[in-house]
Short mmCIF file of C-alpha atoms and ligand atoms in Angstrom, two decimals:
data_model
loop_
_atom_site.label_atom_id
_atom_site.label_comp_id
_atom_site.label_asym_id
_atom_site.label_seq_id
_atom_site.Cartn_x
_atom_site.Cartn_y
_atom_site.Cartn_z
CA UNK T 1 31.43 179.97 -95.70
CA UNK T 2 32.47 179.11 -92.15
CA UNK T 3 29.82 177.46 -90.09
CA UNK T 4 28.88 179.27 -86.89
CA UNK T 5 28.03 176.96 -84.00
CA UNK T 6 25.15 178.22 -81.90
CA UNK T 7 24.45 177.13 -78.33
CA UNK T 8 21.81 178.29 -75.88
CA UNK T 9 22.24 178.57 -72.15
CA UNK T 10 20.61 180.42 -69.29
CA UNK T 11 23.68 182.28 -68.04
CA UNK T 12 26.63 183.08 -70.31
CA UNK T 13 29.76 183.89 -68.30
CA UNK T 14 32.72 185.76 -69.77
CA UNK T 15 35.74 184.80 -67.65
CA UNK T 16 36.48 181.38 -66.15
CA UNK T 17 38.71 182.47 -63.29
CA UNK T 18 37.61 181.89 -59.70
CA UNK T 19 34.64 184.31 -59.96
CA UNK T 20 33.26 182.85 -63.21
CA UNK T 21 33.76 179.24 -62.16
CA UNK T 22 32.33 179.72 -58.67
CA UNK T 23 29.27 181.38 -60.19
CA UNK T 24 28.84 178.53 -62.64
CA UNK T 25 29.16 176.06 -59.74
CA UNK T 26 26.57 177.83 -57.55
CA UNK T 27 24.16 178.11 -60.48
CA UNK T 28 24.59 174.41 -61.19
CA UNK T 29 23.63 173.65 -57.58
CA UNK T 30 20.50 175.74 -58.13
CA UNK T 31 19.68 173.73 -61.28
CA UNK T 32 20.61 176.57 -63.65
CA UNK T 33 22.79 175.87 -66.69
CA UNK T 34 25.62 178.14 -67.77
CA UNK T 35 28.52 178.31 -70.20
CA UNK T 36 31.78 180.02 -69.21
CA UNK T 37 34.48 181.12 -71.65
CA UNK T 38 37.98 182.46 -71.07
CA UNK T 39 40.68 183.80 -73.37
CA UNK T 40 43.35 182.14 -71.28
CA UNK T 41 44.08 178.42 -71.32
CA UNK T 42 43.57 176.44 -68.14
CA UNK T 43 47.36 176.02 -67.84
CA UNK T 44 47.95 179.77 -68.24
CA UNK T 45 45.56 180.52 -65.39
CA UNK T 46 47.16 177.80 -63.25
CA UNK T 47 50.60 179.23 -63.81
CA UNK T 48 49.77 182.81 -62.82
CA UNK T 49 51.11 183.61 -59.35
CA UNK T 50 48.38 185.36 -57.36
CA UNK T 51 47.67 186.27 -53.74
CA UNK T 52 47.06 183.67 -51.11
CA UNK T 53 44.68 184.57 -48.29
CA UNK T 54 41.08 183.41 -47.92
CA UNK T 55 38.54 184.75 -45.47
CA UNK T 56 36.76 182.16 -43.34
CA UNK T 57 33.54 182.64 -45.39
CA UNK T 58 35.44 181.99 -48.63
CA UNK T 59 36.73 178.72 -47.17
CA UNK T 60 33.20 177.79 -46.10
CA UNK T 61 31.90 178.57 -49.59
CA UNK T 62 34.45 176.18 -51.14
CA UNK T 63 33.90 173.41 -48.61
CA UNK T 64 30.17 173.66 -47.85
CA UNK T 65 29.07 173.85 -51.48
CA UNK T 66 31.14 170.79 -52.35
CA UNK T 67 33.86 172.37 -54.53
CA UNK T 68 36.65 170.75 -52.50
CA UNK T 69 37.85 170.32 -48.94
CA UNK T 70 41.51 170.39 -50.02
CA UNK T 71 41.83 173.83 -48.42
CA UNK T 72 41.19 172.20 -45.03
CA UNK T 73 43.94 169.64 -45.62
CA UNK T 74 46.54 171.67 -47.51
CA UNK T 75 45.71 175.23 -46.53
CA UNK T 76 46.87 176.74 -43.27
CA UNK T 77 44.57 178.41 -40.79
CA UNK T 78 46.28 181.56 -39.55
CA UNK T 79 44.91 182.76 -36.24
CA UNK T 80 46.59 186.14 -36.54
CA UNK T 81 49.12 188.34 -38.32
CA UNK T 82 52.09 190.35 -37.15
CA UNK T 83 52.37 194.09 -37.72
CA UNK T 84 56.01 195.15 -37.45
CA UNK T 85 57.06 198.75 -36.98
CA UNK T 86 60.02 200.41 -35.35
CA UNK T 87 61.67 196.99 -35.79
CA UNK T 88 59.32 195.35 -33.28
CA UNK T 89 56.56 192.79 -33.97
CA UNK T 90 53.00 193.20 -32.63
CA UNK T 91 50.61 190.29 -33.06
CA UNK T 92 46.96 190.80 -33.95
CA UNK T 93 45.19 187.75 -32.52
CA UNK T 94 42.24 187.12 -34.87
CA UNK T 95 41.03 184.04 -33.07
CA UNK T 96 41.07 185.71 -29.66
CA UNK T 97 39.54 188.96 -30.91
CA UNK T 98 36.84 187.81 -33.33
CA UNK T 99 36.89 184.01 -33.12
CA UNK T 100 37.88 183.58 -36.78
CA UNK T 101 41.00 182.71 -38.77
CA UNK T 102 42.23 183.67 -42.22
CA UNK T 103 43.43 180.84 -44.43
CA UNK T 104 46.64 180.73 -46.38
CA UNK T 105 45.62 179.00 -49.62
CA UNK T 106 46.79 180.42 -52.95
CA UNK T 107 44.27 181.67 -55.49
CA UNK T 108 45.82 179.28 -58.03
CA UNK T 109 44.72 176.37 -55.86
CA UNK T 110 41.23 177.82 -55.55
CA UNK T 111 41.12 177.97 -59.35
CA UNK T 112 42.40 174.38 -59.70
CA UNK T 113 39.78 173.10 -57.24
CA UNK T 114 37.01 174.96 -59.04
CA UNK T 115 38.14 173.83 -62.50
CA UNK T 116 38.32 170.19 -61.34
CA UNK T 117 34.92 170.42 -59.69
CA UNK T 118 33.30 171.95 -62.77
CA UNK T 119 34.87 169.25 -64.92
CA UNK T 120 33.53 166.53 -62.56
CA UNK T 121 30.04 167.98 -62.89
CA UNK T 122 30.28 168.01 -66.69
CA UNK T 123 30.10 171.81 -66.91
CA UNK T 124 30.55 173.63 -70.21
CA UNK T 125 33.72 175.72 -69.72
CA UNK T 126 35.72 176.80 -72.78
CA UNK T 127 39.27 177.87 -72.10
CA UNK T 128 41.69 179.32 -74.65
CA UNK T 129 39.08 181.05 -76.82
CA UNK T 130 39.91 184.08 -79.00
CA UNK T 131 38.18 187.10 -80.56
CA UNK T 132 35.61 187.21 -77.77
CA UNK T 133 32.97 189.89 -77.85
CA UNK T 134 29.47 190.27 -76.49
CA UNK T 135 26.36 191.51 -78.31
CA UNK T 136 22.91 192.80 -77.44
CA UNK T 137 23.36 193.05 -73.68
CA UNK T 138 20.20 195.18 -73.46
CA UNK T 139 18.08 192.75 -75.48
CA UNK T 140 16.42 189.52 -74.41
CA UNK T 141 19.05 187.36 -76.05
CA UNK T 142 22.51 188.61 -75.22
CA UNK T 143 25.28 186.71 -76.99
CA UNK T 144 28.91 185.80 -76.41
CA UNK T 145 30.71 185.39 -79.74
CA UNK T 146 34.16 183.82 -79.93
CA UNK T 147 36.44 181.43 -81.77
CA UNK T 148 37.02 178.28 -79.74
CA UNK T 149 40.38 176.62 -79.18
CA UNK T 150 39.85 174.36 -82.23
CA UNK T 151 39.25 177.40 -84.48
CA UNK T 152 35.46 177.02 -84.75
CA UNK T 153 33.28 180.14 -84.59
CA UNK T 154 30.85 180.00 -81.71
CA UNK T 155 27.86 182.01 -80.57
CA UNK T 156 26.43 181.40 -77.11
CA UNK T 157 22.96 182.86 -76.71
CA UNK T 158 21.84 183.40 -73.15
CA UNK T 159 19.17 184.96 -70.98
CA UNK T 160 21.68 186.63 -68.69
CA UNK T 161 25.27 187.57 -69.32
CA UNK T 162 27.90 187.90 -66.61
CA UNK T 163 31.17 189.79 -67.04
CA UNK T 164 33.67 188.09 -64.73
CA UNK T 165 36.46 189.01 -67.11
CA UNK T 166 38.95 190.72 -64.84
CA UNK T 167 40.21 194.24 -64.28
CA UNK T 168 40.55 195.02 -68.00
CA UNK T 169 36.98 193.81 -68.51
CA UNK T 170 35.65 193.92 -72.03
CA UNK T 171 32.09 193.52 -70.70
CA UNK T 172 32.39 196.67 -68.57
CA UNK T 173 32.99 198.69 -71.75
CA UNK T 174 29.50 197.65 -72.93
CA UNK T 175 27.96 199.97 -70.35
CA UNK T 176 27.74 203.36 -72.07
CA UNK T 177 30.11 205.84 -70.45
CA UNK T 178 27.31 208.18 -69.40
CA UNK T 179 25.61 205.33 -67.55
CA UNK T 180 28.55 204.15 -65.46
CA UNK T 181 30.66 205.86 -62.84
CA UNK T 182 34.24 205.01 -62.15
CA UNK T 183 35.83 205.71 -58.77
CA UNK T 184 39.56 205.20 -58.58
CA UNK T 185 42.71 206.00 -56.73
CA UNK T 186 46.28 205.52 -57.91
CA UNK T 187 49.22 204.86 -55.58
CA UNK T 188 52.75 206.15 -56.16
CA UNK T 189 54.24 202.72 -55.43
CA UNK T 190 53.95 199.06 -56.43
CA UNK T 191 54.98 195.70 -54.96
CA UNK T 192 58.05 193.73 -55.93
CA UNK T 193 56.94 190.11 -55.43
CA UNK T 194 59.21 187.10 -55.15
CA UNK T 195 58.88 183.36 -54.72
CA UNK T 196 61.84 181.72 -53.03
CA UNK T 197 62.93 178.24 -52.04
CA UNK T 198 63.44 178.61 -48.31
CA UNK T 199 61.89 177.51 -45.04
CA UNK T 200 59.27 179.72 -43.35
CA UNK T 201 60.63 182.80 -41.61
CA UNK T 202 57.64 183.21 -39.29
CA UNK T 203 54.58 181.15 -38.30
CA UNK T 204 52.15 183.80 -39.60
CA UNK T 205 52.18 186.65 -42.13
CA UNK T 206 54.32 189.66 -41.25
CA UNK T 207 53.25 193.12 -42.51
CA UNK T 208 56.23 195.39 -41.93
CA UNK T 209 56.40 199.19 -41.85
CA UNK T 210 59.91 200.64 -42.11
CA UNK T 211 61.63 203.85 -43.12
CA UNK T 212 62.72 202.06 -46.31
CA UNK T 213 59.12 201.15 -47.13
CA UNK T 214 56.67 198.32 -46.67
CA UNK T 215 57.45 194.59 -46.77
CA UNK T 216 55.18 191.56 -46.51
CA UNK T 217 56.45 188.14 -45.53
CA UNK T 218 53.97 185.54 -46.74
CA UNK T 219 54.26 181.83 -47.38
CA UNK T 220 53.31 179.09 -49.77
CA UNK T 221 54.56 175.83 -48.20
CA UNK T 222 57.26 174.38 -45.94
CA UNK T 223 59.80 174.96 -48.69
CA UNK T 224 58.41 177.79 -50.82
CA UNK T 225 57.84 181.35 -49.60
CA UNK T 226 56.19 184.45 -51.04
CA UNK T 227 57.48 187.90 -50.09
CA UNK T 228 56.90 191.42 -51.31
CA UNK T 229 58.50 194.80 -50.82
CA UNK T 230 57.25 198.22 -51.80
CA UNK T 231 58.95 199.53 -54.94
CA UNK T 232 58.60 202.16 -57.63
CA UNK T 233 55.83 201.29 -60.15
CA UNK T 234 58.47 201.48 -62.92
CA UNK T 235 61.01 199.33 -61.10
CA UNK T 236 63.04 197.09 -63.43
CA UNK T 237 63.07 193.51 -62.08
CA UNK T 238 66.31 192.78 -63.92
CA UNK T 239 68.10 195.44 -61.87
CA UNK T 240 67.63 193.28 -58.78
CA UNK T 241 70.04 190.41 -58.11
CA UNK T 242 69.12 187.85 -55.43
CA UNK T 243 71.65 189.46 -53.08
CA UNK T 244 70.21 192.92 -53.54
CA UNK T 245 66.65 191.65 -52.96
CA UNK T 246 67.65 189.87 -49.73
CA UNK T 247 69.54 192.90 -48.47
CA UNK T 248 66.48 195.09 -49.01
CA UNK T 249 64.01 192.64 -47.48
CA UNK T 250 66.23 191.99 -44.45
CA UNK T 251 66.69 195.74 -43.89
CA UNK T 252 62.93 196.29 -43.91
CA UNK T 253 62.16 193.67 -41.25
CA UNK T 254 65.24 193.88 -39.03
CA UNK T 255 65.00 195.19 -35.48
CA UNK T 256 66.20 194.90 -31.92
CA UNK T 257 64.37 191.58 -31.47
CA UNK T 258 66.82 190.05 -33.99
CA UNK T 259 64.12 188.90 -36.44
CA UNK T 260 65.57 187.94 -39.83
CA UNK T 261 64.43 186.13 -42.93
CA UNK T 262 65.40 182.63 -44.05
CA UNK T 263 67.01 183.13 -47.45
CA UNK T 264 67.05 180.86 -50.50
CA UNK T 265 67.13 180.90 -54.31
CA UNK T 266 64.57 183.29 -55.84
CA UNK T 267 62.53 181.50 -58.50
CA UNK T 268 60.10 184.23 -59.56
CA UNK T 269 60.16 188.03 -59.46
CA UNK T 270 57.47 190.43 -60.67
CA UNK T 271 56.45 194.02 -60.18
CA UNK T 272 52.77 194.22 -59.27
CA UNK T 273 51.05 197.53 -59.89
CA UNK T 274 47.75 198.17 -58.25
CA UNK T 275 45.03 200.72 -57.75
CA UNK T 276 41.70 201.11 -56.01
CA UNK T 277 38.84 200.99 -58.50
CA UNK T 278 35.06 200.66 -58.45
CA UNK T 279 32.58 200.73 -61.34
CA UNK T 280 28.94 201.45 -60.57
CA UNK T 281 26.43 200.09 -61.26
CA UNK T 282 27.23 196.40 -61.61
CA UNK T 283 24.14 195.80 -63.76
CA UNK T 284 23.37 196.98 -67.26
CA UNK T 285 20.28 195.41 -68.81
CA UNK T 286 20.78 191.66 -68.77
CA UNK T 287 24.49 191.95 -68.09
CA UNK T 288 26.01 191.84 -64.61
CA UNK T 289 29.62 192.41 -63.58
CA UNK T 290 31.43 190.43 -60.89
CA UNK T 291 34.87 190.44 -59.26
CA UNK T 292 37.76 192.44 -60.72
CA UNK T 293 35.60 193.48 -63.70
CA UNK T 294 33.68 195.70 -61.27
CA UNK T 295 36.31 196.57 -58.65
CA UNK T 296 39.95 196.13 -57.75
CA UNK T 297 41.76 196.76 -54.47
CA UNK T 298 45.40 197.15 -53.49
CA UNK T 299 46.71 193.76 -52.29
CA UNK T 300 47.57 194.93 -48.76
CA UNK T 301 44.40 193.52 -47.20
CA UNK T 302 44.23 190.41 -49.43
CA UNK T 303 40.63 191.21 -50.30
CA UNK T 304 40.52 190.79 -54.12
CA UNK T 305 39.59 187.12 -54.44
CA UNK T 306 37.39 187.21 -51.35
CA UNK T 307 35.37 190.09 -52.79
CA UNK T 308 34.96 188.26 -56.08
CA UNK T 309 33.63 185.18 -54.27
CA UNK T 310 31.29 187.31 -52.14
CA UNK T 311 29.96 188.98 -55.33
CA UNK T 312 29.11 185.72 -57.05
CA UNK T 313 27.46 184.32 -53.95
CA UNK T 314 25.01 187.23 -54.03
CA UNK T 315 24.78 187.11 -57.83
CA UNK T 316 23.87 183.40 -57.84
CA UNK T 317 20.99 184.11 -55.43
CA UNK T 318 19.75 187.03 -57.50
CA UNK T 319 19.98 185.12 -60.78
CA UNK T 320 18.18 182.17 -59.25
CA UNK T 321 15.32 184.45 -58.19
CA UNK T 322 15.19 186.03 -61.65
CA UNK T 323 15.16 182.64 -63.39
CA UNK T 324 12.52 181.16 -61.07
CA UNK T 325 10.15 184.14 -61.17
CA UNK T 326 10.93 185.62 -64.58
CA UNK T 327 11.07 188.97 -62.79
CA UNK T 328 14.12 190.83 -64.03
CA UNK T 329 13.64 193.73 -61.62
CA UNK T 330 15.30 191.59 -58.97
CA UNK T 331 18.58 192.09 -60.87
CA UNK T 332 18.57 195.66 -59.54
CA UNK T 333 19.14 194.35 -56.00
CA UNK T 334 22.53 192.86 -56.96
CA UNK T 335 24.60 196.03 -57.26
CA UNK T 336 23.61 197.60 -53.90
CA UNK T 337 23.97 194.30 -52.05
CA UNK T 338 27.41 193.59 -53.49
CA UNK T 339 28.60 197.19 -53.23
CA UNK T 340 28.08 197.50 -49.49
CA UNK T 341 30.85 194.93 -48.98
CA UNK T 342 32.90 196.36 -51.85
CA UNK T 343 33.18 199.77 -50.21
CA UNK T 344 34.12 198.30 -46.84
CA UNK T 345 36.84 196.31 -48.53
CA UNK T 346 37.90 199.42 -50.48
CA UNK T 347 38.32 201.31 -47.24
CA UNK T 348 40.15 198.47 -45.51
CA UNK T 349 42.59 197.91 -48.39
CA UNK T 350 43.23 201.63 -48.75
CA UNK T 351 43.68 202.00 -44.99
CA UNK T 352 46.12 199.09 -44.63
CA UNK T 353 48.04 200.41 -47.65
CA UNK T 354 48.26 203.99 -46.41
CA UNK T 355 49.15 202.94 -42.87
CA UNK T 356 52.02 200.66 -43.89
CA UNK T 357 53.68 202.17 -46.99
CA UNK T 358 56.25 204.95 -47.18
CA UNK T 359 54.72 207.65 -49.35
CA UNK T 360 57.26 209.38 -51.59
CA UNK T 361 57.60 212.98 -50.39
CA UNK T 362 56.22 212.20 -46.93
CA UNK T 363 57.30 214.55 -44.16
CA UNK T 364 58.59 213.62 -40.70
CA UNK T 365 55.15 214.54 -39.45
CA UNK T 366 53.55 212.00 -41.82
CA UNK T 367 55.92 209.24 -40.71
CA UNK T 368 55.41 209.89 -37.00
CA UNK T 369 51.65 210.04 -37.54
CA UNK T 370 51.76 206.61 -39.23
CA UNK T 371 53.63 205.20 -36.23
CA UNK T 372 51.00 206.73 -33.94
CA UNK T 373 48.30 205.05 -36.00
CA UNK T 374 50.06 201.68 -35.83
CA UNK T 375 50.47 202.09 -32.07
CA UNK T 376 46.73 202.80 -31.73
CA UNK T 377 45.83 199.71 -33.75
CA UNK T 378 48.19 197.33 -31.97
CA UNK T 379 47.98 198.91 -28.51
CA UNK T 380 44.24 198.76 -27.96
CA UNK T 381 41.78 195.92 -28.17
CA UNK T 382 39.31 198.11 -30.06
CA UNK T 383 41.96 198.98 -32.65
CA UNK T 384 43.12 195.39 -33.07
CA UNK T 385 39.55 194.11 -33.25
CA UNK T 386 38.73 196.55 -36.04
CA UNK T 387 41.60 195.14 -38.10
CA UNK T 388 40.84 191.51 -37.16
CA UNK T 389 37.18 191.83 -38.10
CA UNK T 390 37.94 193.36 -41.48
CA UNK T 391 40.82 190.99 -42.30
CA UNK T 392 38.88 187.80 -41.54
CA UNK T 393 35.83 189.16 -43.38
CA UNK T 394 32.48 190.68 -42.52
CA UNK T 395 29.50 188.38 -42.04
CA UNK T 396 27.14 188.29 -44.97
CA UNK T 397 23.57 189.45 -44.50
CA UNK T 398 21.77 187.06 -46.79
CA UNK T 399 22.16 183.33 -46.45
CA UNK T 400 23.46 180.76 -48.91
CA UNK T 401 21.20 178.10 -50.33
CA UNK T 402 21.20 175.01 -48.14
C1 LIG F 1 50.17 186.45 -50.66
O1 LIG F 1 50.49 185.47 -49.96
O2 LIG F 1 50.37 186.47 -51.88
C2 LIG F 1 49.52 187.63 -50.01
C3 LIG F 1 49.17 187.56 -48.67
C4 LIG F 1 48.59 188.66 -48.05
C5 LIG F 1 48.39 189.83 -48.77
C6 LIG F 1 48.73 189.89 -50.11
C7 LIG F 1 49.31 188.80 -50.73
O3 LIG F 1 47.84 190.90 -48.14
#
């Protein structure tokens, strides 16, 4: 008979991406032990190309809680973005409008910093596990059951269980269908994302509206760039040669000001589908959901990772209160507190997406209206400030532990 290894912990966390690891880190600072498990290996997570913008509060969370200050040295503070339409660039000056910046620092680096910090602190994080499932989320002893990377069967018994297991969350399915509500919106387009070896084309990010569809010019380093262009959700990446990709990207950003992209070899190409999605509530018994497990946004506002970090900041406070007082009713405060930011971010991501993308079947009226909207946003301080405030992130009501 195979031996089952049993371990006890206060908080069992399914998912050791940025949300799971940040939660485990914040709990550790509060003196609360946790175990995090993930089906992916650490290398697999490190090699996944993800988005790259952090709100100022996300940067502060990484730096002020002692995860790492690498973001300050290797990340880039962006004091604004450019919105391009009609072939002309319009800068939104974040610093001037709201006194904040957004930081270019890839999610992969956030993960690497968190994984290194958790390792330094001797945290129990199990990557590369298989056959994961959770049991008894309504009882006093919820369990995470899995086979670890050495093939041993493991059961982690905990007081609280957190599902930080991504958009296809297995934990979410534990909430009976009649007790959860899903809100979602599909989009008739996707993003074609590339990494290329080339110098920067612009000092800041460029979000471009054009008759041929949306394009985003982002960056990774002096020599590596990240760009996206709107495509069909079923687009075949193999149908796109480097030349064809450059032709399309150049056409979407070109204009009378002569702006053009620095080209170079394309080293990665992927079609990224997205949707807007929210699951309510984020608590079921002793289980709580965080990050993509509870909500996803289109990438246009770069809110996904920031929302996940904001969730776990609130969740760590709520769990700490529950552990200290033994009063589980406090868990009910998590969902409403987290959701107020979630719905703002849902609106912002939806709004940026609908303002900048070409909708299949759109009429001339729709296109002209979009241009009117862009002119309102870029042409007035109130309009620009609205965007700047949302992009750099809303202040959080409740404070962090000292
Ligand atoms: C990225 O650099 O990957 C990125 C930046 C901004 C976005 C989305 C993705 O809105």
